[in-house]
PDB file of C-alpha atoms in Angstrom:
ATOM      1  CA  MET A   1     150.965 151.233  95.076  1.00  0.00           C
ATOM      2  CA  THR A   2     148.721 152.810  97.706  1.00  0.00           C
ATOM      3  CA  GLY A   3     147.441 151.531 101.000  1.00  0.00           C
ATOM      4  CA  SER A   4     148.938 148.614 102.897  1.00  0.00           C
ATOM      5  CA  SER A   5     152.231 147.095 101.771  1.00  0.00           C
ATOM      6  CA  LEU A   6     152.405 143.974  99.692  1.00  0.00           C
ATOM      7  CA  ASP A   7     154.205 142.471 102.670  1.00  0.00           C
ATOM      8  CA  ASP A   8     150.855 142.431 104.450  1.00  0.00           C
ATOM      9  CA  LEU A   9     149.571 139.841 102.024  1.00  0.00           C
ATOM     10  CA  SER A  10     151.642 137.103 103.664  1.00  0.00           C
ATOM     11  CA  ALA A  11     149.649 137.432 106.892  1.00  0.00           C
ATOM     12  CA  ARG A  12     146.168 136.776 105.479  1.00  0.00           C
ATOM     13  CA  PRO A  13     144.711 135.158 102.373  1.00  0.00           C
ATOM     14  CA  SER A  14     144.245 137.727  99.675  1.00  0.00           C
ATOM     15  CA  ALA A  15     141.318 138.482  97.380  1.00  0.00           C
ATOM     16  CA  LEU A  16     141.983 140.356  94.133  1.00  0.00           C
ATOM     17  CA  VAL A  17     139.223 142.828  93.274  1.00  0.00           C
ATOM     18  CA  LEU A  18     139.733 143.776  89.656  1.00  0.00           C
ATOM     19  CA  GLY A  19     137.820 146.739  88.310  1.00  0.00           C
ATOM     20  CA  ALA A  20     137.535 148.219  91.765  1.00  0.00           C
ATOM     21  CA  GLY A  21     135.227 151.250  92.014  1.00  0.00           C
ATOM     22  CA  ALA A  22     133.001 152.954  94.557  1.00  0.00           C
ATOM     23  CA  GLY A  23     130.056 150.616  93.857  1.00  0.00           C
ATOM     24  CA  LEU A  24     130.291 146.832  93.639  1.00  0.00           C
ATOM     25  CA  GLY A  25     134.088 146.756  93.756  1.00  0.00           C
ATOM     26  CA  LEU A  26     134.157 148.501  97.131  1.00  0.00           C
ATOM     27  CA  ALA A  27     131.336 146.307  98.426  1.00  0.00           C
ATOM     28  CA  LEU A  28     133.234 143.149  97.423  1.00  0.00           C
ATOM     29  CA  ALA A  29     136.391 144.365  99.067  1.00  0.00           C
ATOM     30  CA  ARG A  30     134.509 145.198 102.270  1.00  0.00           C
ATOM     31  CA  ARG A  31     132.633 141.866 102.318  1.00  0.00           C
ATOM     32  CA  PHE A  32     135.713 139.713 101.885  1.00  0.00           C
ATOM     33  CA  ALA A  33     137.812 141.857 104.227  1.00  0.00           C
ATOM     34  CA  ARG A  34     135.287 141.312 106.983  1.00  0.00           C
ATOM     35  CA  GLU A  35     135.677 137.569 106.459  1.00  0.00           C
ATOM     36  CA  GLY A  36     139.401 137.681 107.003  1.00  0.00           C
ATOM     37  CA  TYR A  37     140.725 138.320 103.490  1.00  0.00           C
ATOM     38  CA  HIS A  38     143.120 141.059 102.507  1.00  0.00           C
ATOM     39  CA  PRO A  39     141.620 142.767  99.437  1.00  0.00           C
ATOM     40  CA  VAL A  40     143.981 143.922  96.684  1.00  0.00           C
ATOM     41  CA  LEU A  41     142.197 146.549  94.625  1.00  0.00           C
ATOM     42  CA  VAL A  42     143.180 146.889  90.965  1.00  0.00           C
ATOM     43  CA  ALA A  43     141.950 149.612  88.571  1.00  0.00           C
ATOM     44  CA  ARG A  44     143.446 152.196  86.264  1.00  0.00           C
ATOM     45  CA  ASP A  45     143.111 155.358  88.390  1.00  0.00           C
ATOM     46  CA  PRO A  46     145.534 155.549  91.343  1.00  0.00           C
ATOM     47  CA  GLN A  47     143.648 158.415  93.006  1.00  0.00           C
ATOM     48  CA  ARG A  48     140.364 156.519  92.923  1.00  0.00           C
ATOM     49  CA  LEU A  49     142.091 153.457  94.385  1.00  0.00           C
ATOM     50  CA  HIS A  50     143.646 155.574  97.167  1.00  0.00           C
ATOM     51  CA  ALA A  51     140.178 156.915  98.046  1.00  0.00           C
ATOM     52  CA  LEU A  52     138.790 153.405  98.258  1.00  0.00           C
ATOM     53  CA  VAL A  53     141.615 152.188 100.506  1.00  0.00           C
ATOM     54  CA  GLU A  54     141.013 155.209 102.775  1.00  0.00           C
ATOM     55  CA  ARG A  55     137.306 154.445 102.961  1.00  0.00           C
ATOM     56  CA  LEU A  56     138.047 150.851 103.947  1.00  0.00           C
ATOM     57  CA  GLY A  57     140.646 152.017 106.432  1.00  0.00           C
ATOM     58  CA  ALA A  58     138.105 154.265 108.105  1.00  0.00           C
ATOM     59  CA  GLU A  59     136.080 151.117 108.692  1.00  0.00           C
ATOM     60  CA  GLY A  60     139.036 149.333 110.223  1.00  0.00           C
ATOM     61  CA  LEU A  61     139.676 147.231 107.126  1.00  0.00           C
ATOM     62  CA  ALA A  62     143.159 147.064 105.578  1.00  0.00           C
ATOM     63  CA  ALA A  63     143.520 146.881 101.771  1.00  0.00           C
ATOM     64  CA  THR A  64     146.213 147.294  99.159  1.00  0.00           C
ATOM     65  CA  ALA A  65     145.839 149.143  95.867  1.00  0.00           C
ATOM     66  CA  LEU A  66     147.718 148.308  92.704  1.00  0.00           C
ATOM     67  CA  PRO A  67     147.006 150.545  89.670  1.00  0.00           C
ATOM     68  CA  ALA A  68     146.827 148.766  86.316  1.00  0.00           C
ATOM     69  CA  ASP A  69     145.018 149.081  82.979  1.00  0.00           C
ATOM     70  CA  LEU A  70     142.773 146.063  82.806  1.00  0.00           C
ATOM     71  CA  GLY A  71     142.606 146.443  79.041  1.00  0.00           C
ATOM     72  CA  ASP A  72     146.363 145.755  78.827  1.00  0.00           C
ATOM     73  CA  PRO A  73     146.854 142.011  79.413  1.00  0.00           C
ATOM     74  CA  ALA A  74     150.617 142.277  79.838  1.00  0.00           C
ATOM     75  CA  ALA A  75     150.392 145.089  82.438  1.00  0.00           C
ATOM     76  CA  LEU A  76     147.597 143.321  84.270  1.00  0.00           C
ATOM     77  CA  THR A  77     149.548 140.076  84.369  1.00  0.00           C
ATOM     78  CA  ARG A  78     152.602 141.855  85.786  1.00  0.00           C
ATOM     79  CA  VAL A  79     150.573 143.436  88.598  1.00  0.00           C
ATOM     80  CA  ILE A  80     148.943 140.118  89.572  1.00  0.00           C
ATOM     81  CA  GLU A  81     152.300 138.328  89.502  1.00  0.00           C
ATOM     82  CA  ASP A  82     153.743 141.057  91.759  1.00  0.00           C
ATOM     83  CA  ALA A  83     150.920 140.495  94.227  1.00  0.00           C
ATOM     84  CA  ALA A  84     151.288 136.716  93.981  1.00  0.00           C
ATOM     85  CA  ARG A  85     154.968 136.865  94.944  1.00  0.00           C
ATOM     86  CA  ALA A  86     153.908 138.404  98.264  1.00  0.00           C
ATOM     87  CA  GLY A  87     151.171 135.791  98.762  1.00  0.00           C
ATOM     88  CA  ALA A  88     149.304 133.816  96.135  1.00  0.00           C
ATOM     89  CA  PRO A  89     145.698 135.103  95.839  1.00  0.00           C
ATOM     90  CA  GLU A  90     143.050 132.639  96.997  1.00  0.00           C
ATOM     91  CA  VAL A  91     140.164 134.581  95.408  1.00  0.00           C
ATOM     92  CA  LEU A  92     139.823 136.446  92.120  1.00  0.00           C
ATOM     93  CA  LEU A  93     136.848 138.806  91.758  1.00  0.00           C
ATOM     94  CA  TYR A  94     136.679 140.251  88.243  1.00  0.00           C
ATOM     95  CA  ASN A  95     134.319 143.234  88.097  1.00  0.00           C
ATOM     96  CA  ALA A  96     135.617 145.194  85.106  1.00  0.00           C
ATOM     97  CA  VAL A  97     133.598 146.254  82.083  1.00  0.00           C
ATOM     98  CA  GLY A  98     134.086 148.539  79.110  1.00  0.00           C
ATOM     99  CA  TYR A  99     131.007 150.702  78.596  1.00  0.00           C
ATOM    100  CA  HIS A 100     130.079 152.805  75.556  1.00  0.00           C
ATOM    101  CA  PRO A 101     126.338 153.179  74.948  1.00  0.00           C
ATOM    102  CA  GLY A 102     124.945 153.066  71.448  1.00  0.00           C
ATOM    103  CA  PRO A 103     123.511 150.681  68.873  1.00  0.00           C
ATOM    104  CA  ALA A 104     125.572 148.144  66.995  1.00  0.00           C
ATOM    105  CA  SER A 105     125.135 149.916  63.657  1.00  0.00           C
ATOM    106  CA  ALA A 106     126.966 152.971  65.045  1.00  0.00           C
ATOM    107  CA  LEU A 107     129.567 151.087  67.057  1.00  0.00           C
ATOM    108  CA  PRO A 108     133.130 151.724  65.886  1.00  0.00           C
ATOM    109  CA  ALA A 109     135.080 148.502  65.618  1.00  0.00           C
ATOM    110  CA  ALA A 110     137.896 150.012  67.668  1.00  0.00           C
ATOM    111  CA  THR A 111     135.464 150.789  70.542  1.00  0.00           C
ATOM    112  CA  LEU A 112     134.152 147.228  70.588  1.00  0.00           C
ATOM    113  CA  ALA A 113     137.732 145.897  70.582  1.00  0.00           C
ATOM    114  CA  SER A 114     138.657 148.206  73.461  1.00  0.00           C
ATOM    115  CA  ASP A 115     135.625 147.201  75.537  1.00  0.00           C
ATOM    116  CA  LEU A 116     136.227 143.497  74.885  1.00  0.00           C
ATOM    117  CA  ALA A 117     139.848 143.972  76.011  1.00  0.00           C
ATOM    118  CA  VAL A 118     138.618 145.178  79.393  1.00  0.00           C
ATOM    119  CA  GLY A 119     135.562 143.030  79.862  1.00  0.00           C
ATOM    120  CA  VAL A 120     136.700 139.686  78.410  1.00  0.00           C
ATOM    121  CA  VAL A 121     140.418 139.595  77.492  1.00  0.00           C
ATOM    122  CA  GLY A 122     141.370 141.100  80.843  1.00  0.00           C
ATOM    123  CA  ALA A 123     139.256 138.462  82.580  1.00  0.00           C
ATOM    124  CA  LEU A 124     141.150 135.703  80.786  1.00  0.00           C
ATOM    125  CA  ALA A 125     144.533 137.282  81.504  1.00  0.00           C
ATOM    126  CA  ALA A 126     143.680 137.650  85.179  1.00  0.00           C
ATOM    127  CA  ALA A 127     142.512 134.053  85.431  1.00  0.00           C
ATOM    128  CA  GLN A 128     145.659 132.763  83.758  1.00  0.00           C
ATOM    129  CA  ALA A 129     147.845 134.847  86.083  1.00  0.00           C
ATOM    130  CA  VAL A 130     146.364 133.451  89.296  1.00  0.00           C
ATOM    131  CA  LEU A 131     146.042 129.843  88.136  1.00  0.00           C
ATOM    132  CA  PRO A 132     149.633 128.706  88.852  1.00  0.00           C
ATOM    133  CA  GLY A 133     149.299 129.511  92.544  1.00  0.00           C
ATOM    134  CA  MET A 134     145.806 128.092  92.841  1.00  0.00           C
ATOM    135  CA  ARG A 135     146.743 124.905  91.060  1.00  0.00           C
ATOM    136  CA  ALA A 136     149.767 124.481  93.328  1.00  0.00           C
ATOM    137  CA  ARG A 137     147.496 124.656  96.382  1.00  0.00           C
ATOM    138  CA  GLY A 138     144.685 122.662  94.809  1.00  0.00           C
ATOM    139  CA  ARG A 139     142.104 125.301  95.726  1.00  0.00           C
ATOM    140  CA  GLY A 140     140.950 128.784  94.752  1.00  0.00           C
ATOM    141  CA  THR A 141     137.917 130.758  93.664  1.00  0.00           C
ATOM    142  CA  LEU A 142     137.439 132.761  90.474  1.00  0.00           C
ATOM    143  CA  LEU A 143     134.232 134.773  90.266  1.00  0.00           C
ATOM    144  CA  PHE A 144     133.216 137.208  87.536  1.00  0.00           C
ATOM    145  CA  THR A 145     130.503 139.839  87.319  1.00  0.00           C
ATOM    146  CA  GLY A 146     128.105 138.941  84.535  1.00  0.00           C
ATOM    147  CA  GLY A 147     125.111 140.857  83.291  1.00  0.00           C
ATOM    148  CA  GLY A 148     121.578 140.154  82.164  1.00  0.00           C
ATOM    149  CA  ALA A 149     122.570 141.613  78.768  1.00  0.00           C
ATOM    150  CA  ALA A 150     124.335 138.275  78.125  1.00  0.00           C
ATOM    151  CA  PHE A 151     121.016 136.595  77.493  1.00  0.00           C
ATOM    152  CA  GLY A 152     119.853 138.683  74.537  1.00  0.00           C
ATOM    153  CA  PRO A 153     120.552 141.603  72.210  1.00  0.00           C
ATOM    154  CA  SER A 154     120.449 145.186  73.471  1.00  0.00           C
ATOM    155  CA  THR A 155     119.743 148.023  71.074  1.00  0.00           C
ATOM    156  CA  GLN A 156     121.291 150.824  73.104  1.00  0.00           C
ATOM    157  CA  VAL A 157     124.216 149.071  74.776  1.00  0.00           C
ATOM    158  CA  ALA A 158     125.372 146.651  72.097  1.00  0.00           C
ATOM    159  CA  THR A 159     128.962 146.530  73.347  1.00  0.00           C
ATOM    160  CA  LEU A 160     127.800 145.572  76.841  1.00  0.00           C
ATOM    161  CA  ALA A 161     125.670 142.726  75.501  1.00  0.00           C
ATOM    162  CA  VAL A 162     128.507 141.380  73.388  1.00  0.00           C
ATOM    163  CA  GLN A 163     130.934 141.562  76.305  1.00  0.00           C
ATOM    164  CA  LYS A 164     128.686 139.869  78.811  1.00  0.00           C
ATOM    165  CA  ALA A 165     127.715 137.106  76.424  1.00  0.00           C
ATOM    166  CA  ALA A 166     131.380 136.439  75.636  1.00  0.00           C
ATOM    167  CA  LEU A 167     132.369 136.610  79.327  1.00  0.00           C
ATOM    168  CA  ARG A 168     129.611 134.178  80.323  1.00  0.00           C
ATOM    169  CA  ASN A 169     130.820 131.642  77.769  1.00  0.00           C
ATOM    170  CA  LEU A 170     134.433 132.109  78.891  1.00  0.00           C
ATOM    171  CA  VAL A 171     133.595 131.605  82.574  1.00  0.00           C
ATOM    172  CA  LEU A 172     131.505 128.497  81.949  1.00  0.00           C
ATOM    173  CA  SER A 173     134.313 127.096  79.811  1.00  0.00           C
ATOM    174  CA  LEU A 174     136.816 127.760  82.588  1.00  0.00           C
ATOM    175  CA  ALA A 175     134.514 126.170  85.139  1.00  0.00           C
ATOM    176  CA  GLU A 176     134.193 122.984  83.154  1.00  0.00           C
ATOM    177  CA  GLU A 177     137.957 122.778  82.733  1.00  0.00           C
ATOM    178  CA  LEU A 178     139.095 123.768  86.249  1.00  0.00           C
ATOM    179  CA  GLU A 179     136.540 122.332  88.641  1.00  0.00           C
ATOM    180  CA  PRO A 180     138.029 118.809  88.380  1.00  0.00           C
ATOM    181  CA  GLU A 181     141.268 120.368  89.671  1.00  0.00           C
ATOM    182  CA  GLY A 182     139.561 121.524  92.858  1.00  0.00           C
ATOM    183  CA  LEU A 183     138.992 125.118  91.801  1.00  0.00           C
ATOM    184  CA  ARG A 184     135.718 127.025  92.029  1.00  0.00           C
ATOM    185  CA  VAL A 185     134.756 129.140  88.986  1.00  0.00           C
ATOM    186  CA  GLY A 186     131.528 131.017  88.492  1.00  0.00           C
ATOM    187  CA  THR A 187     129.672 134.128  87.426  1.00  0.00           C
ATOM    188  CA  VAL A 188     127.259 136.289  89.369  1.00  0.00           C
ATOM    189  CA  THR A 189     125.007 137.499  86.580  1.00  0.00           C
ATOM    190  CA  VAL A 190     123.416 140.748  87.724  1.00  0.00           C
ATOM    191  CA  ALA A 191     120.114 141.138  85.857  1.00  0.00           C
ATOM    192  CA  GLY A 192     119.639 144.852  86.610  1.00  0.00           C
ATOM    193  CA  TRP A 193     121.417 148.135  87.138  1.00  0.00           C
ATOM    194  CA  ILE A 194     123.527 148.273  90.291  1.00  0.00           C
ATOM    195  CA  GLN A 195     122.376 151.160  92.493  1.00  0.00           C
ATOM    196  CA  PRO A 196     122.752 151.749  96.257  1.00  0.00           C
ATOM    197  CA  GLY A 197     119.490 151.632  98.157  1.00  0.00           C
ATOM    198  CA  THR A 198     117.713 149.513  95.559  1.00  0.00           C
ATOM    199  CA  ALA A 199     117.091 145.805  95.104  1.00  0.00           C
ATOM    200  CA  PHE A 200     120.445 145.808  93.290  1.00  0.00           C
ATOM    201  CA  ASP A 201     122.367 147.405  96.115  1.00  0.00           C
ATOM    202  CA  PRO A 202     126.101 146.597  95.869  1.00  0.00           C
ATOM    203  CA  ASP A 203     126.216 145.174  99.396  1.00  0.00           C
ATOM    204  CA  ARG A 204     123.399 142.739  98.586  1.00  0.00           C
ATOM    205  CA  ILE A 205     125.282 141.574  95.495  1.00  0.00           C
ATOM    206  CA  ALA A 206     128.513 141.221  97.458  1.00  0.00           C
ATOM    207  CA  ASP A 207     126.673 138.833  99.814  1.00  0.00           C
ATOM    208  CA  VAL A 208     125.817 136.687  96.786  1.00  0.00           C
ATOM    209  CA  TYR A 209     129.495 136.564  95.840  1.00  0.00           C
ATOM    210  CA  TRP A 210     130.446 135.473  99.341  1.00  0.00           C
ATOM    211  CA  ALA A 211     127.746 132.796  99.334  1.00  0.00           C
ATOM    212  CA  MET A 212     128.969 131.497  96.003  1.00  0.00           C
ATOM    213  CA  HIS A 213     132.546 131.400  97.259  1.00  0.00           C
ATOM    214  CA  ARG A 214     131.434 129.338 100.238  1.00  0.00           C
ATOM    215  CA  ARG A 215     129.184 126.878  98.418  1.00  0.00           C
ATOM    216  CA  ALA A 216     130.222 123.497  97.190  1.00  0.00           C
ATOM    217  CA  ARG A 217     131.556 123.427  93.670  1.00  0.00           C
ATOM    218  CA  GLY A 218     129.116 122.590  90.893  1.00  0.00           C
ATOM    219  CA  GLU A 219     127.098 125.796  90.759  1.00  0.00           C
ATOM    220  CA  HIS A 220     128.694 127.948  88.062  1.00  0.00           C
ATOM    221  CA  GLU A 221     126.186 130.753  87.730  1.00  0.00           C
ATOM    222  CA  ILE A 222     123.864 132.700  89.997  1.00  0.00           C
ATOM    223  CA  VAL A 223     121.463 135.060  88.237  1.00  0.00           C
ATOM    224  CA  PHE A 224     120.711 137.839  90.680  1.00  0.00           C
ATOM    225  CA  ARG A 225     117.349 139.477  89.932  1.00  0.00           C
ATOM    226  CA  GLY A 226     117.123 141.598  93.058  1.00  0.00           C
ATOM    227  CA  GLU A 227     114.885 139.115  94.863  1.00  0.00           C
TER     228      GLU A 227
END
C-alpha cells in the first residue's frame, strides 16, 4: 500500500478507481477527491500508483494506492474487501482495459482471454466485491469506461472491440438488475481516443462521470463524442 492509510477511509466516503493511470484514472481520482471522496487507486504497478498519489498530494488531495492485478479476480476481490473493511466504497469507477492491437485473424486465443480477464472479468469481480456494502446501505454507484469500439467491428484492434462490446452488455445487465435496489450503474462510452488537450481530454471525461454519478437513476449510458 502507498499513500494514505486505509484508516483514512473511515473519515470520508471512498471511490475506488480501478485501472488507475496518468490519464483518465488520475482525472477521475482528482474529480471525485475535489467533491469530498477519498480515492483508492488500484492498478498492477506499485511505482506508478505511488507517483499518482504524489501528484494528487501536491494538489492537496489525499489518496490511497492498493496494487493488484485486475486480471486476477481473486487478488482483485481481496484488495477491494480489504478496502471495504476500512470503509465500504460508495463509488466504483472501473477504467481498466487489456490492449493488444491487431486483427482478429492473427489474435492468439490466449491474448484475447487475457484481455477479457482485465476488461470484463475484472469488472464483474469488482462489482461483486463492492455490492454487499452498497446493498447494505441501499445506495452506491458503479460506473465503467466503455468505448466506441463496442458498437461495431474493428480491424486493427479486434480485442478492444470484443472487450468493450462484452463490457457494455455486462454493465447494462447489471443496471437492469441493481437499479431497483437503489443502486446506480452505468457506462461512460468514450467514442474517441483519450488525449490531454483535445476534445477527449481526461478532465472533460471525468466531469461526465461526476455528472452521471449525480443524476437520477435511469440513465445507464452516456456516449461521449467530445462535444
